[in-house]
CSV table of C-alpha atoms in Angstrom, one decimal:
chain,number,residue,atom,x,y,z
A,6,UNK,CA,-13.4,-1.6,-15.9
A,7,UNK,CA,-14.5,1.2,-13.8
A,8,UNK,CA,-12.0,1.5,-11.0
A,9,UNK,CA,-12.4,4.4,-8.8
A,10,UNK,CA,-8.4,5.1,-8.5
A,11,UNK,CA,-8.1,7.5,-5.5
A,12,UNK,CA,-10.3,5.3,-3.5
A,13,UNK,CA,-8.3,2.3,-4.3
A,14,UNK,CA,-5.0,4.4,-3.3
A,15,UNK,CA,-7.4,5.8,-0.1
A,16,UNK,CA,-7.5,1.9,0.9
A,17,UNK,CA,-4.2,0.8,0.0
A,18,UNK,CA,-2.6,3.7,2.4
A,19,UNK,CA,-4.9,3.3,5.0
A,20,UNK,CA,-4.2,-0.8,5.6
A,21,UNK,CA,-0.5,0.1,6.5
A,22,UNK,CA,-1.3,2.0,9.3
A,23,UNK,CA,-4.2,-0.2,10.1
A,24,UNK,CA,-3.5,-1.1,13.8
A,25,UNK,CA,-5.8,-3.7,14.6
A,26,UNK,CA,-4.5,-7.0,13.3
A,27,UNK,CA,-7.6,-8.8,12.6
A,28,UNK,CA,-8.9,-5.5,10.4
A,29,UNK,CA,-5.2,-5.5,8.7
A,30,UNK,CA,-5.7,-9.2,7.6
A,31,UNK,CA,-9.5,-8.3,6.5
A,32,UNK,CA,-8.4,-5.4,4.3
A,33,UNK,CA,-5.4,-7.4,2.7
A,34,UNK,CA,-8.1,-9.9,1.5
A,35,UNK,CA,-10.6,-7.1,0.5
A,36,UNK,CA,-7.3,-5.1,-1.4
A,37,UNK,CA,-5.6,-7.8,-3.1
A,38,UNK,CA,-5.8,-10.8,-5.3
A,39,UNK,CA,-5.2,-14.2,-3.1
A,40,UNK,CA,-2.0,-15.1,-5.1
A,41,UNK,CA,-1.7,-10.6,-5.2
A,42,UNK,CA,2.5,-9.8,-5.4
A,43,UNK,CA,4.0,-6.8,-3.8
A,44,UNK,CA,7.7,-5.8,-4.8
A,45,UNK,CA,9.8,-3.6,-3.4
A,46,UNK,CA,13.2,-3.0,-3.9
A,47,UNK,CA,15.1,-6.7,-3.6
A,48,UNK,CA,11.7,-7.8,-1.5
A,49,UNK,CA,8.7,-9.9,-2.7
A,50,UNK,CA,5.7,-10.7,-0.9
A,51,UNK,CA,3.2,-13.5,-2.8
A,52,UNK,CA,-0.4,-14.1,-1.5
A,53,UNK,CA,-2.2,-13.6,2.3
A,54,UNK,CA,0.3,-14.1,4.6
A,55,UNK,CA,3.5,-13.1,2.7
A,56,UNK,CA,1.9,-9.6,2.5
A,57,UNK,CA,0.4,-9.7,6.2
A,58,UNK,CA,4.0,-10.4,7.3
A,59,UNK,CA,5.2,-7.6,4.6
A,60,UNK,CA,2.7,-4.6,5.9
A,61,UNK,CA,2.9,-5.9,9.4
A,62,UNK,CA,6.7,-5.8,9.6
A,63,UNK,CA,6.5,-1.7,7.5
A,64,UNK,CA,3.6,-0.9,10.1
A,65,UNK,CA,5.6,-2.1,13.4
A,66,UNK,CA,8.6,-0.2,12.3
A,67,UNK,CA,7.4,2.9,11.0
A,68,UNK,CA,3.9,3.6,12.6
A,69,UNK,CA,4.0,1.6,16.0
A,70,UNK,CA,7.8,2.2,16.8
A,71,UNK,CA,8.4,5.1,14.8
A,72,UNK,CA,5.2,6.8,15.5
A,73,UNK,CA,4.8,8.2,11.8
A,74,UNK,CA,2.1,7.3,9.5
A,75,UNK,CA,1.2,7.5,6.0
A,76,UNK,CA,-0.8,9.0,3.9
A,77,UNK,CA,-2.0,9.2,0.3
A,78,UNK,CA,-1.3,11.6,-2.3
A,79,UNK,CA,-4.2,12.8,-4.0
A,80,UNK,CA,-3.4,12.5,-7.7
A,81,UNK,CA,-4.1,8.6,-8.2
A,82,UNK,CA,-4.8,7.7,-11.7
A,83,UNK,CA,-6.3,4.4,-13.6
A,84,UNK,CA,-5.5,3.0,-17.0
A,85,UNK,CA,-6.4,-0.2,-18.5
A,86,UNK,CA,-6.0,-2.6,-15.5
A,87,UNK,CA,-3.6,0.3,-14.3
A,88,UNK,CA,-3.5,2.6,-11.0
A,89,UNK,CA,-0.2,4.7,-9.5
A,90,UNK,CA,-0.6,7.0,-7.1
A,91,UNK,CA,2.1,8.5,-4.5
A,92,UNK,CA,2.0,8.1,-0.7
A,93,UNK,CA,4.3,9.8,2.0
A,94,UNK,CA,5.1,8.9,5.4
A,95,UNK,CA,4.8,11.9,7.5
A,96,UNK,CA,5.2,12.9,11.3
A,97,UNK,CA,1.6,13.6,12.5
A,98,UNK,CA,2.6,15.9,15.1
A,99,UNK,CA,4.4,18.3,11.9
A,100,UNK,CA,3.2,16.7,9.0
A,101,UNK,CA,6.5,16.7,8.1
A,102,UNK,CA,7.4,14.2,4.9
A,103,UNK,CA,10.0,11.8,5.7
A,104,UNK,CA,9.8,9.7,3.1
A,105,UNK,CA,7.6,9.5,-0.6
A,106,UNK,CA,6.7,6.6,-2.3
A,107,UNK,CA,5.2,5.8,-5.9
A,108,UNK,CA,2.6,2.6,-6.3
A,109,UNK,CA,2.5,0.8,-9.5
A,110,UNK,CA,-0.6,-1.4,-9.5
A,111,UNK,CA,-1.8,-4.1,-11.4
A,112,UNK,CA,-5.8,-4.6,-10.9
A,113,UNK,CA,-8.2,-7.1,-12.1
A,114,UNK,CA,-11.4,-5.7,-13.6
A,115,UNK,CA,-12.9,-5.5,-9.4
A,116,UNK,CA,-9.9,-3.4,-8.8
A,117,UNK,CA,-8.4,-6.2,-6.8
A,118,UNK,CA,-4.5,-5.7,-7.0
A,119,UNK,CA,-2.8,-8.6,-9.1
A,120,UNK,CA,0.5,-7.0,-8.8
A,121,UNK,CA,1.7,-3.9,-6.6
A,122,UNK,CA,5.2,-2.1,-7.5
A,123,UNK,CA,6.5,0.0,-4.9
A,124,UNK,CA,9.1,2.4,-5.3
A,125,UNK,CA,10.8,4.9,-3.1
A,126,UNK,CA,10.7,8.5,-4.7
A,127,UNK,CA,12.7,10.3,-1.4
């Protein structure tokens, strides 16, 4: 397993303030298993469209309406089928940090994400 771990997290970040809806639904496919889980506090999102609806829903509120986005963290690490990595949401205009978050993922020997932890940090 050679995962590239910082390019994986590059990826992850980058389909939650994908805009284009077509691209967003491409890089969920190219990002995560088909039957791929994403938990978050009380919240679980299983396979394609649970996860479109998921990131769709984070991306309307927070980059559309909100008009923040997110960004990774450079210090993403891999180990055995293993990657975390931190993200924060930020005002672009500042680059202010609103809000940090902590990723947990599961990957399959690809680094295709069988199971994504997400966890609010501040």
């Amino acid at each position: 397993m050679n995962i590239n771990a910082q390019q994986l997290a590059d990826r992850y970040v980058a389909v939650w303030n994908e805009t284009d809806l077509a691209a967003r639904r491409d890089a969920i496919a190219q990002l995560w298993l088909p039957d791929g889980v994403h938990y978050v506090t009380t919240r679980e999102a299983r396979a394609y469209a649970a996860l479109e609806e998921r990131i769709t829903g984070s991306h309307n509120k927070n980059v559309r309406d909100g008009g923040y986005m997110f960004r990774p963290v450079k210090n993403a690490q891999a180990l055995r089928g293993v990657v975390t990595f931190n993200w924060e949401m930020i005002r672009p205009a500042t680059a202010e940090v609103l809000a940090v978050g902590l990723e947990f993922l599961q990957v399959d020997a690809d680094g295709r994400i069988i199971s994504d932890y997400q966890f609010m940090v501040s």
